[in-house]
Amino acid sequence: MRYMFASDIHGSAYYCRKMLEAYQEEKAERLVLLGDLLYHGPRNDLPREYAPKEVIPMLNEKKREIYAVRGNCEAEVDQMVLEFPVLADYCILSIDGRTFYATHGHVYNQNNLPPLQEGDILIHGHTHVLKAEKMEGYILLNPGSVSIPKEGNPPTYAVLEEGLFRIKDFDGNVVKEIQLYMK
């Protein structure tokens, strides 16, 4: 199965469209959203085409394909308009026999690890900085930000298939990749 991971849309209709176009082109079967879907947050500038009311129906159209976790910008009012769960602090995914701890990153991250076992994979957004690194005892992944990337990175998302995790820009270029495991 092919999974697409994305984070930090922050209400950008422009980048939500780009993300969903990439999701379709990648032929992924599940879209894992790592939080901060609708609101831009007080520390961020408005992203391009900030229009949360346009983002809502775009995401709701894919509600049967989305797994999502709560970001630090999500609130109960977001759950009132989104037709898929968005208020869980984390999601445990079992992919190819591997455990993925998916979270936004504002609570659990490399400085405050969740309960991981040797070889588990922590994937989060929040920092807006892409990452794919083997750490001591676990693997740390961050697909970067769809709409407000930081540290000179382009807007990105990631695709996982057969143990290969690729972070890509919206032109289809692989920005970073890591072989997580052999299938």
mmCIF file of C-alpha atoms in Angstrom:
data_model
loop_
_atom_site.group_PDB
_atom_site.id
_atom_site.type_symbol
_atom_site.label_atom_id
_atom_site.label_comp_id
_atom_site.label_asym_id
_atom_site.label_seq_id
_atom_site.Cartn_x
_atom_site.Cartn_y
_atom_site.Cartn_z
ATOM 1 C CA MET A 1 0.000 0.000 0.000
ATOM 2 C CA ARG A 2 1.181 3.507 -0.786
ATOM 3 C CA TYR A 3 0.800 6.193 1.887
ATOM 4 C CA MET A 4 1.169 9.938 1.515
ATOM 5 C CA PHE A 5 2.095 12.060 4.546
ATOM 6 C CA ALA A 6 1.551 15.811 4.733
ATOM 7 C CA SER A 7 1.535 18.442 7.451
ATOM 8 C CA ASP A 8 0.829 22.071 8.134
ATOM 9 C CA ILE A 9 -1.631 23.104 5.410
ATOM 10 C CA HIS A 10 -2.576 26.073 7.634
ATOM 11 C CA GLY A 11 -5.729 26.942 5.669
ATOM 12 C CA SER A 12 -4.011 27.488 2.319
ATOM 13 C CA ALA A 13 -6.469 26.621 -0.456
ATOM 14 C CA TYR A 14 -3.637 26.909 -2.985
ATOM 15 C CA TYR A 15 -1.391 24.375 -1.258
ATOM 16 C CA CYS A 16 -4.272 22.105 -0.294
ATOM 17 C CA ARG A 17 -5.126 21.820 -4.010
ATOM 18 C CA LYS A 18 -1.457 21.140 -4.820
ATOM 19 C CA MET A 19 -1.308 18.486 -2.080
ATOM 20 C CA LEU A 20 -4.464 16.747 -3.299
ATOM 21 C CA GLU A 21 -3.236 16.850 -6.907
ATOM 22 C CA ALA A 22 0.014 15.215 -5.747
ATOM 23 C CA TYR A 23 -1.988 12.649 -3.764
ATOM 24 C CA GLN A 24 -3.861 11.711 -6.930
ATOM 25 C CA GLU A 25 -0.710 11.658 -9.096
ATOM 26 C CA GLU A 26 1.115 9.516 -6.524
ATOM 27 C CA LYS A 27 -1.792 7.044 -6.569
ATOM 28 C CA ALA A 28 -1.581 6.796 -2.787
ATOM 29 C CA GLU A 29 -4.305 4.883 -0.991
ATOM 30 C CA ARG A 30 -4.184 6.762 2.323
ATOM 31 C CA LEU A 31 -3.427 10.378 3.180
ATOM 32 C CA VAL A 32 -1.989 10.856 6.656
ATOM 33 C CA LEU A 33 -2.354 14.475 7.787
ATOM 34 C CA LEU A 34 -0.097 15.474 10.665
ATOM 35 C CA GLY A 35 -2.054 18.475 11.926
ATOM 36 C CA ASP A 36 -2.515 22.225 11.514
ATOM 37 C CA LEU A 37 -5.049 21.885 8.726
ATOM 38 C CA LEU A 38 -7.217 25.025 8.772
ATOM 39 C CA TYR A 39 -5.813 27.805 10.944
ATOM 40 C CA HIS A 40 -2.545 29.628 10.200
ATOM 41 C CA GLY A 41 -1.621 30.180 13.852
ATOM 42 C CA PRO A 42 -0.471 33.383 15.548
ATOM 43 C CA ARG A 43 3.240 32.790 14.854
ATOM 44 C CA ASN A 44 2.901 32.288 11.091
ATOM 45 C CA ASP A 45 2.275 34.728 8.290
ATOM 46 C CA LEU A 46 -0.819 34.040 6.237
ATOM 47 C CA PRO A 47 -0.048 31.342 3.670
ATOM 48 C CA ARG A 48 -0.789 31.783 -0.018
ATOM 49 C CA GLU A 49 -4.575 31.861 -0.668
ATOM 50 C CA TYR A 50 -5.467 31.573 3.009
ATOM 51 C CA ALA A 51 -9.067 30.349 2.765
ATOM 52 C CA PRO A 52 -9.978 27.707 5.350
ATOM 53 C CA LYS A 53 -13.581 27.633 4.113
ATOM 54 C CA GLU A 54 -12.257 26.417 0.736
ATOM 55 C CA VAL A 55 -9.962 23.845 2.355
ATOM 56 C CA ILE A 56 -12.817 22.245 4.314
ATOM 57 C CA PRO A 57 -14.737 20.766 1.332
ATOM 58 C CA MET A 58 -11.511 19.725 -0.402
ATOM 59 C CA LEU A 59 -10.483 17.647 2.609
ATOM 60 C CA ASN A 60 -13.999 16.375 3.347
ATOM 61 C CA GLU A 61 -14.182 14.970 -0.177
ATOM 62 C CA LYS A 62 -11.323 12.598 0.801
ATOM 63 C CA LYS A 63 -12.684 11.773 4.283
ATOM 64 C CA ARG A 64 -12.631 8.001 3.680
ATOM 65 C CA GLU A 65 -8.936 8.103 2.779
ATOM 66 C CA ILE A 66 -7.620 10.428 5.504
ATOM 67 C CA TYR A 67 -6.032 9.590 8.826
ATOM 68 C CA ALA A 68 -5.415 12.795 10.774
ATOM 69 C CA VAL A 69 -3.965 13.936 14.081
ATOM 70 C CA ARG A 70 -4.478 17.172 15.999
ATOM 71 C CA GLY A 71 -1.972 19.951 15.552
ATOM 72 C CA ASN A 72 -1.419 22.809 17.960
ATOM 73 C CA CYS A 73 -3.704 24.965 15.785
ATOM 74 C CA GLU A 74 -6.665 22.530 15.744
ATOM 75 C CA ALA A 75 -9.690 23.227 17.947
ATOM 76 C CA GLU A 76 -13.089 21.685 18.569
ATOM 77 C CA VAL A 77 -14.606 24.069 16.043
ATOM 78 C CA ASP A 78 -12.435 22.446 13.345
ATOM 79 C CA GLN A 79 -13.967 19.067 14.172
ATOM 80 C CA MET A 80 -17.417 20.616 13.706
ATOM 81 C CA VAL A 81 -16.682 21.319 10.024
ATOM 82 C CA LEU A 82 -14.386 18.413 9.110
ATOM 83 C CA GLU A 83 -16.049 15.052 8.451
ATOM 84 C CA PHE A 84 -13.130 12.913 9.655
ATOM 85 C CA PRO A 85 -11.525 12.765 13.119
ATOM 86 C CA VAL A 86 -8.936 15.500 13.741
ATOM 87 C CA LEU A 87 -8.651 15.768 17.517
ATOM 88 C CA ALA A 88 -6.527 12.710 18.369
ATOM 89 C CA ASP A 89 -3.074 13.612 19.663
ATOM 90 C CA TYR A 90 -1.500 10.668 17.859
ATOM 91 C CA CYS A 91 -2.215 7.734 15.604
ATOM 92 C CA ILE A 92 -0.456 4.382 15.693
ATOM 93 C CA LEU A 93 -0.032 2.870 12.246
ATOM 94 C CA SER A 94 1.177 -0.630 11.571
ATOM 95 C CA ILE A 95 2.682 -0.641 8.100
ATOM 96 C CA ASP A 96 4.481 -3.705 6.777
ATOM 97 C CA GLY A 97 4.851 -4.937 10.355
ATOM 98 C CA ARG A 98 6.491 -1.691 11.499
ATOM 99 C CA THR A 99 5.035 0.657 14.107
ATOM 100 C CA PHE A 100 4.648 4.290 13.084
ATOM 101 C CA TYR A 101 3.821 6.764 15.850
ATOM 102 C CA ALA A 102 2.214 9.633 13.918
ATOM 103 C CA THR A 103 1.691 12.909 15.778
ATOM 104 C CA HIS A 104 1.892 16.621 15.120
ATOM 105 C CA GLY A 105 5.149 17.190 16.982
ATOM 106 C CA HIS A 106 4.252 19.951 19.427
ATOM 107 C CA VAL A 107 4.023 17.450 22.307
ATOM 108 C CA TYR A 108 5.957 14.390 21.163
ATOM 109 C CA ASN A 109 9.142 14.878 19.153
ATOM 110 C CA GLN A 110 12.829 13.961 19.317
ATOM 111 C CA ASN A 111 13.206 16.000 22.523
ATOM 112 C CA ASN A 112 10.172 14.377 24.169
ATOM 113 C CA LEU A 113 9.824 10.862 22.777
ATOM 114 C CA PRO A 114 6.590 8.917 23.009
ATOM 115 C CA PRO A 115 6.799 5.292 24.204
ATOM 116 C CA LEU A 116 8.814 3.809 21.339
ATOM 117 C CA GLN A 117 10.402 0.398 21.035
ATOM 118 C CA GLU A 118 13.640 -0.361 19.208
ATOM 119 C CA GLY A 119 13.078 0.145 15.472
ATOM 120 C CA ASP A 120 9.832 2.124 15.762
ATOM 121 C CA ILE A 121 9.244 5.152 13.555
ATOM 122 C CA LEU A 122 8.234 8.585 14.860
ATOM 123 C CA ILE A 123 6.689 10.811 12.214
ATOM 124 C CA HIS A 124 5.535 14.344 12.904
ATOM 125 C CA GLY A 125 5.138 17.804 11.404
ATOM 126 C CA HIS A 126 4.984 21.060 13.418
ATOM 127 C CA THR A 127 8.522 22.330 12.808
ATOM 128 C CA HIS A 128 7.907 22.946 9.078
ATOM 129 C CA VAL A 129 11.374 21.436 8.520
ATOM 130 C CA LEU A 130 11.687 18.157 6.619
ATOM 131 C CA LYS A 131 13.619 15.322 8.215
ATOM 132 C CA ALA A 132 14.405 11.661 7.538
ATOM 133 C CA GLU A 133 17.059 10.301 9.890
ATOM 134 C CA LYS A 134 17.964 7.106 11.659
ATOM 135 C CA MET A 135 18.350 7.952 15.319
ATOM 136 C CA GLU A 136 19.596 5.764 18.142
ATOM 137 C CA GLY A 137 16.883 3.107 18.488
ATOM 138 C CA TYR A 138 14.252 4.683 16.230
ATOM 139 C CA ILE A 139 13.698 6.537 12.952
ATOM 140 C CA LEU A 140 12.615 10.197 12.896
ATOM 141 C CA LEU A 141 10.573 11.513 9.966
ATOM 142 C CA ASN A 142 9.004 14.864 9.132
ATOM 143 C CA PRO A 143 7.470 15.475 5.677
ATOM 144 C CA GLY A 144 8.023 19.232 6.035
ATOM 145 C CA SER A 145 5.260 21.768 5.511
ATOM 146 C CA VAL A 146 2.801 21.861 2.646
ATOM 147 C CA SER A 147 2.287 25.638 2.852
ATOM 148 C CA ILE A 148 4.786 27.412 5.123
ATOM 149 C CA PRO A 149 8.161 25.630 4.924
ATOM 150 C CA LYS A 150 11.067 26.870 6.997
ATOM 151 C CA GLU A 151 14.869 26.850 6.859
ATOM 152 C CA GLY A 152 14.934 27.342 3.080
ATOM 153 C CA ASN A 153 12.985 24.180 2.277
ATOM 154 C CA PRO A 154 10.374 24.093 -0.489
ATOM 155 C CA PRO A 155 6.760 23.101 0.237
ATOM 156 C CA THR A 156 6.842 19.303 0.592
ATOM 157 C CA TYR A 157 4.976 16.092 1.325
ATOM 158 C CA ALA A 158 6.172 12.499 1.628
ATOM 159 C CA VAL A 159 5.303 9.131 0.124
ATOM 160 C CA LEU A 160 5.940 5.740 1.700
ATOM 161 C CA GLU A 161 5.924 2.592 -0.375
ATOM 162 C CA GLU A 162 7.673 -0.729 0.273
ATOM 163 C CA GLY A 163 9.818 0.760 3.021
ATOM 164 C CA LEU A 164 11.100 3.699 0.949
ATOM 165 C CA PHE A 165 10.184 7.119 2.393
ATOM 166 C CA ARG A 166 10.546 9.936 -0.139
ATOM 167 C CA ILE A 167 10.055 13.603 0.639
ATOM 168 C CA LYS A 168 9.033 15.439 -2.539
ATOM 169 C CA ASP A 169 8.324 18.962 -3.672
ATOM 170 C CA PHE A 170 5.273 19.824 -5.761
ATOM 171 C CA ASP A 171 7.273 19.567 -8.973
ATOM 172 C CA GLY A 172 7.760 15.861 -8.222
ATOM 173 C CA ASN A 173 11.432 16.187 -7.283
ATOM 174 C CA VAL A 174 12.734 13.966 -4.499
ATOM 175 C CA VAL A 175 14.171 16.333 -1.886
ATOM 176 C CA LYS A 176 15.223 13.612 0.561
ATOM 177 C CA GLU A 177 14.718 9.866 0.881
ATOM 178 C CA ILE A 178 15.491 7.098 3.302
ATOM 179 C CA GLN A 179 15.086 3.344 3.142
ATOM 180 C CA LEU A 180 13.257 2.582 6.379
ATOM 181 C CA TYR A 181 13.216 -1.192 5.998
ATOM 182 C CA MET A 182 13.219 -3.868 3.339
ATOM 183 C CA LYS A 183 9.827 -5.327 2.537
#
